[in-house]
Every structure is written in structure tokens, then in C-alpha cells.
Amino acid sequence: MEIFDKQLPSCDICLGSSDSQYIKYNLIVSGVILPIIGLIGIIGNFLVMAVYGSIEQRRHSTNIYLAALALSDFCMIWTAIILYGLEAWRHHGPAVLATVYGRSAEIVFPISTILQTTSVYFCVAAAADFFVRIVLSAKIKDKICTPRFARLSVLSIAIISFLYNVPHFFELTAIDCIDEIRNNTLSVQVCPTELRNNATYYQLYYTYMYTIFMAVGPLLLIVILNVLVVRAVLKNGTSGQ
């Protein structure tokens, strides 16, 4: 073990916070509350997939988007439990938890960001599909609101989401380290790469691109689409009277 001490860094090298109060708080929130809420979400999304993913329901384009959204959320919850729940317990549970987290985080993290992106844009796609059904002409609706178009849209969103999140695969790295808390045993820590620590990259990718493509942009699209739908419904209701 003395050889390890000379060759390997301490596992505290990339530890976000060593404050005992924060670690306890993180354990309660991320290690206990998050998995409980996540389990409820997993069950709920599984039921949604079972309903909207059935052969009969897949005949409607909107249901395809909702089934895809449920699948994306279902998988994303699992990644959140690994990234945050397991991360919280690795400081308190057996040493194997730290190893499992350390070896899996650099892969699970980019997968989670891909799933976040697909969930956002499956929601946008469902709103757009509903907008076309209510607002646009029957000719356009017959071309766009079809199962085939919906499946192509889901596939396109998945591919674009993967490409958009490729940089995340190069943001984290797992390093072997010495866990001083566990009597200087060999463990694994997750550290940011030079790319992740690059100020220009962070500002461009996380500040500007995230704001445009993951936060404000999708939200604005959904709001606009829903406003137009409500406006069309009210207009049609007035015309009917």
C-alpha cells in the first residue's frame, strides 16, 4: 500500500466538497429522496410506455411521441440514480460503490445528457404534432400527423441529440486513487478533463448553447405552439357560436 501512496493521488483530488454537513445533506437528498422519487417516476413511465407503446396506440402520431418521451424519461431516471444516488452513497457504503461509480460515471454522464435532450425535444415534437392537428389545414395534417412521420422524427431527434452531446464523452475521466478515509485503500475517482475545465468551451457549450437549445429555446417553442393552439380553439369556438 505504501507503493500506492507514492504513485497515486488522494481521492480528495477531485472531490466537489468535503464539508461534513454538505455530505450529510447530499446523502439525504440524492441518496434517499431522489431514488424514492425516481422509483415512482420509473413505474409511471413504464406504465405510459405500456399504454402508448401498444400496437393499437401507435397508430396515432401523438402517442408515438409520448411513448418515446416516456422511454427517454424512464432511462434518464436510471442514469440520475447512478450519477447522483450512487455518488452520494459511495462515501458511506462499501468501497465497491465508489469503484462502480468511478468506472461508470464517465459513460453514464454523457448518456444522461443525451436522454435529457431527447426528452426535451420529444416534448417539443408532441406539442408541434398537436399544433398541426388543431391549427393547420387537413392537407398538411395528413402528411405530418402520421405514424411514419412520427417515427422518422423520433429517430432524427435521437440522432441529433447524440451528435449534440458527443463533447460530454470527453469531459470526465476515471483515475485510480488512494482513499484515505478507508485506510488508504485503492479506489477510483472521477475528475474533469482539460476540455471540461476549458473556460471558452464551458462558456460556449454550457452557457450559450445550453441556454439556446436546452432551456429558453425549447420552452419558447412550446409556449408559442400552445398559445397558437389556444388561440385557434377560441377562434373556432367563437365562429361556431
Short mmCIF file of C-alpha atoms in Angstrom, two decimals:
data_model
loop_
_atom_site.label_atom_id
_atom_site.label_comp_id
_atom_site.label_asym_id
_atom_site.label_seq_id
_atom_site.Cartn_x
_atom_site.Cartn_y
_atom_site.Cartn_z
CA MET A 1 0.00 0.00 0.00
CA GLU A 2 2.95 2.33 0.52
CA ILE A 3 3.72 1.94 -3.19
CA PHE A 4 0.23 3.16 -3.98
CA ASP A 5 0.71 6.16 -1.70
CA LYS A 6 3.76 7.25 -3.69
CA GLN A 7 2.31 6.69 -7.14
CA LEU A 8 -1.38 7.54 -6.87
CA PRO A 9 -3.12 10.77 -5.81
CA SER A 10 -5.59 11.06 -2.98
CA CYS A 11 -9.26 10.55 -3.86
CA ASP A 12 -9.89 14.05 -2.50
CA ILE A 13 -8.20 15.48 -5.59
CA CYS A 14 -11.48 15.97 -7.47
CA LEU A 15 -13.92 15.90 -4.57
CA GLY A 16 -16.52 18.64 -5.01
CA SER A 17 -16.93 19.35 -1.30
CA SER A 18 -15.53 17.75 1.84
CA ASP A 19 -17.83 19.64 4.20
CA SER A 20 -19.48 17.09 6.51
CA GLN A 21 -22.80 18.96 6.62
CA TYR A 22 -23.00 19.09 2.84
CA ILE A 23 -22.13 15.39 2.57
CA LYS A 24 -24.94 14.51 5.00
CA TYR A 25 -27.36 16.78 3.15
CA ASN A 26 -26.35 15.26 -0.18
CA LEU A 27 -26.83 11.76 1.23
CA ILE A 28 -30.38 12.55 2.35
CA VAL A 29 -31.43 14.36 -0.83
CA SER A 30 -29.52 12.45 -3.52
CA GLY A 31 -29.06 9.15 -1.73
CA VAL A 32 -32.54 8.70 -0.24
CA ILE A 33 -35.15 11.13 -1.58
CA LEU A 34 -34.00 11.03 -5.21
CA PRO A 35 -34.16 7.21 -5.53
CA ILE A 36 -37.63 7.14 -3.93
CA ILE A 37 -38.99 9.80 -6.29
CA GLY A 38 -37.09 8.17 -9.14
CA LEU A 39 -38.72 4.81 -8.44
CA ILE A 40 -42.14 6.44 -8.69
CA GLY A 41 -41.11 8.03 -11.99
CA ILE A 42 -39.78 4.72 -13.30
CA ILE A 43 -43.07 2.96 -12.55
CA GLY A 44 -45.11 5.83 -14.03
CA ASN A 45 -43.10 6.00 -17.23
CA PHE A 46 -43.20 2.21 -17.59
CA LEU A 47 -47.00 2.35 -17.46
CA VAL A 48 -47.05 5.16 -20.02
CA MET A 49 -44.82 3.12 -22.33
CA ALA A 50 -47.07 0.10 -21.89
CA VAL A 51 -50.15 2.12 -22.86
CA TYR A 52 -48.89 4.40 -25.64
CA GLY A 53 -46.40 1.85 -26.93
CA SER A 54 -49.06 -0.75 -27.70
CA ILE A 55 -49.75 -1.62 -31.34
CA GLU A 56 -53.20 -0.06 -31.21
CA GLN A 57 -51.99 3.23 -29.72
CA ARG A 58 -49.03 3.53 -32.09
CA ARG A 59 -51.44 4.18 -34.93
CA HIS A 60 -51.62 7.78 -33.73
CA SER A 61 -48.60 10.03 -34.20
CA THR A 62 -49.02 11.88 -30.90
CA ASN A 63 -48.90 8.62 -28.98
CA ILE A 64 -45.60 7.71 -30.63
CA TYR A 65 -44.05 10.93 -29.35
CA LEU A 66 -45.47 10.32 -25.87
CA ALA A 67 -44.18 6.74 -25.82
CA ALA A 68 -40.74 7.94 -26.92
CA LEU A 69 -40.81 10.64 -24.22
CA ALA A 70 -41.72 8.07 -21.57
CA LEU A 71 -38.91 5.75 -22.69
CA SER A 72 -36.41 8.61 -22.62
CA ASP A 73 -37.53 9.71 -19.16
CA PHE A 74 -37.51 6.09 -17.95
CA CYS A 75 -33.86 5.67 -18.93
CA MET A 76 -32.88 9.15 -17.77
CA ILE A 77 -34.15 8.44 -14.25
CA TRP A 78 -31.91 5.39 -14.05
CA THR A 79 -28.90 7.46 -15.08
CA ALA A 80 -29.79 10.08 -12.45
CA ILE A 81 -29.92 7.41 -9.74
CA ILE A 82 -26.47 6.17 -10.78
CA LEU A 83 -24.93 9.62 -11.12
CA TYR A 84 -26.40 11.22 -8.01
CA GLY A 85 -27.72 8.44 -5.78
CA LEU A 86 -24.68 6.21 -6.15
CA GLU A 87 -22.39 9.22 -5.90
CA ALA A 88 -23.90 10.12 -2.53
CA TRP A 89 -23.61 6.61 -1.11
CA ARG A 90 -20.07 5.96 -2.33
CA HIS A 91 -18.74 7.93 0.64
CA HIS A 92 -20.77 5.91 3.17
CA GLY A 93 -21.31 2.44 1.73
CA PRO A 94 -18.84 -0.32 0.86
CA ALA A 95 -15.78 0.55 -1.21
CA VAL A 96 -17.20 -1.26 -4.22
CA LEU A 97 -19.78 1.54 -4.62
CA ALA A 98 -17.01 4.09 -5.18
CA THR A 99 -15.41 1.80 -7.75
CA VAL A 100 -18.67 1.15 -9.60
CA TYR A 101 -19.49 4.86 -9.64
CA GLY A 102 -15.99 5.83 -10.73
CA ARG A 103 -15.89 3.36 -13.61
CA SER A 104 -19.41 4.08 -14.85
CA ALA A 105 -19.79 7.86 -14.42
CA GLU A 106 -17.71 8.86 -17.44
CA ILE A 107 -20.06 6.82 -19.67
CA VAL A 108 -23.36 7.28 -17.83
CA PHE A 109 -22.98 11.07 -17.68
CA PRO A 110 -22.96 11.67 -21.47
CA ILE A 111 -25.75 9.13 -21.88
CA SER A 112 -27.80 11.08 -19.35
CA THR A 113 -27.26 14.32 -21.28
CA ILE A 114 -28.38 12.61 -24.49
CA LEU A 115 -31.54 11.43 -22.74
CA GLN A 116 -32.17 14.91 -21.35
CA THR A 117 -32.00 16.30 -24.88
CA THR A 118 -34.29 13.65 -26.35
CA SER A 119 -36.82 14.18 -23.56
CA VAL A 120 -36.89 17.92 -24.20
CA TYR A 121 -37.36 17.59 -27.94
CA PHE A 122 -39.80 14.67 -27.81
CA CYS A 123 -41.93 17.04 -25.73
CA VAL A 124 -41.49 19.78 -28.34
CA ALA A 125 -42.36 17.29 -31.10
CA ALA A 126 -45.55 16.25 -29.30
CA ALA A 127 -46.55 19.90 -28.94
CA ALA A 128 -45.79 20.53 -32.61
CA ASP A 129 -47.84 17.49 -33.62
CA PHE A 130 -50.79 18.76 -31.59
CA PHE A 131 -50.35 22.21 -33.13
CA VAL A 132 -50.51 20.78 -36.65
CA ARG A 133 -53.64 18.78 -35.79
CA ILE A 134 -55.51 21.78 -34.41
CA VAL A 135 -54.24 24.80 -36.33
CA LEU A 136 -53.04 23.80 -39.80
CA SER A 137 -55.01 22.55 -42.76
CA ALA A 138 -56.15 18.97 -43.24
CA LYS A 139 -53.78 18.59 -46.20
CA ILE A 140 -50.74 19.37 -44.05
CA LYS A 141 -52.07 17.31 -41.17
CA ASP A 142 -52.45 14.24 -43.38
CA LYS A 143 -48.77 14.49 -44.32
CA ILE A 144 -47.27 15.27 -40.92
CA CYS A 145 -49.54 13.66 -38.35
CA THR A 146 -48.80 10.10 -39.43
CA PRO A 147 -47.11 7.22 -37.59
CA ARG A 148 -44.38 7.05 -40.25
CA PHE A 149 -43.53 10.75 -39.94
CA ALA A 150 -43.57 10.46 -36.14
CA ARG A 151 -41.16 7.50 -36.18
CA LEU A 152 -38.81 9.37 -38.53
CA SER A 153 -38.99 12.42 -36.26
CA VAL A 154 -38.19 10.34 -33.18
CA LEU A 155 -35.22 8.75 -34.95
CA SER A 156 -33.98 12.13 -36.19
CA ILE A 157 -34.26 13.67 -32.72
CA ALA A 158 -32.34 10.74 -31.23
CA ILE A 159 -29.51 11.04 -33.78
CA ILE A 160 -29.22 14.82 -33.46
CA SER A 161 -29.32 14.56 -29.66
CA PHE A 162 -26.45 12.08 -29.73
CA LEU A 163 -24.36 14.30 -32.00
CA TYR A 164 -25.09 17.41 -29.92
CA ASN A 165 -23.88 15.66 -26.76
CA VAL A 166 -20.75 13.99 -28.16
CA PRO A 167 -18.48 16.51 -26.33
CA HIS A 168 -19.75 15.19 -22.99
CA PHE A 169 -17.98 11.89 -23.70
CA PHE A 170 -14.69 13.75 -23.34
CA GLU A 171 -15.45 15.73 -20.18
CA LEU A 172 -14.81 13.16 -17.46
CA THR A 173 -12.10 10.64 -16.77
CA ALA A 174 -11.72 7.95 -14.11
CA ILE A 175 -8.44 7.82 -12.20
CA ASP A 176 -7.14 5.35 -9.66
CA CYS A 177 -6.57 6.97 -6.30
CA ILE A 178 -5.92 6.34 -2.63
CA ASP A 179 -8.95 6.57 -0.35
CA GLU A 180 -7.55 7.95 2.89
CA ILE A 181 -10.91 7.63 4.63
CA ARG A 182 -10.85 3.85 4.09
CA ASN A 183 -7.37 3.22 5.45
CA ASN A 184 -5.53 4.16 2.26
CA THR A 185 -7.26 1.56 0.11
CA LEU A 186 -7.19 1.64 -3.67
CA SER A 187 -10.27 3.34 -5.15
CA VAL A 188 -11.49 5.29 -8.18
CA GLN A 189 -12.28 8.99 -8.53
CA VAL A 190 -13.96 10.87 -11.37
CA CYS A 191 -12.19 14.04 -12.49
CA PRO A 192 -12.92 16.66 -15.16
CA THR A 193 -10.72 16.63 -18.25
CA GLU A 194 -8.89 19.61 -19.71
CA LEU A 195 -11.79 20.08 -22.13
CA ARG A 196 -14.28 20.38 -19.28
CA ASN A 197 -12.06 22.87 -17.47
CA ASN A 198 -11.53 25.00 -20.56
CA ALA A 199 -13.20 28.37 -19.89
CA THR A 200 -14.00 29.07 -23.55
CA TYR A 201 -15.55 25.64 -24.05
CA TYR A 202 -17.62 25.96 -20.88
CA GLN A 203 -18.92 29.39 -21.81
CA LEU A 204 -19.77 28.41 -25.38
CA TYR A 205 -21.20 24.95 -24.78
CA TYR A 206 -22.75 25.24 -21.33
CA THR A 207 -23.74 28.90 -21.19
CA TYR A 208 -24.75 29.86 -24.72
CA MET A 209 -25.63 26.59 -26.45
CA TYR A 210 -27.38 25.08 -23.43
CA THR A 211 -29.44 28.23 -22.93
CA ILE A 212 -30.48 28.34 -26.58
CA PHE A 213 -31.03 24.65 -27.34
CA MET A 214 -31.96 23.15 -23.97
CA ALA A 215 -33.59 25.87 -21.88
CA VAL A 216 -35.00 29.04 -23.41
CA GLY A 217 -35.33 27.78 -26.99
CA PRO A 218 -37.48 24.66 -26.37
CA LEU A 219 -39.55 26.39 -23.69
CA LEU A 220 -40.24 29.32 -26.01
CA LEU A 221 -41.27 26.95 -28.81
CA ILE A 222 -43.69 25.08 -26.56
CA VAL A 223 -45.20 28.32 -25.24
CA ILE A 224 -45.68 29.72 -28.76
CA LEU A 225 -47.22 26.48 -30.03
CA ASN A 226 -49.63 26.27 -27.10
CA VAL A 227 -50.63 29.93 -27.43
CA LEU A 228 -51.41 29.37 -31.11
CA VAL A 229 -53.40 26.24 -30.28
CA VAL A 230 -55.44 28.04 -27.61
CA ARG A 231 -55.99 30.95 -29.98
CA ALA A 232 -57.22 28.61 -32.72
CA VAL A 233 -59.54 26.76 -30.35
CA LEU A 234 -61.04 30.01 -29.05
CA LYS A 235 -61.42 31.32 -32.58
CA ASN A 236 -63.14 28.15 -33.75
CA GLY A 237 -65.39 28.23 -30.71
CA THR A 238 -66.41 31.82 -31.42
CA SER A 239 -67.03 31.01 -35.08
CA GLY A 240 -69.18 28.04 -34.08
CA GLN A 241 -71.36 30.23 -31.90
#
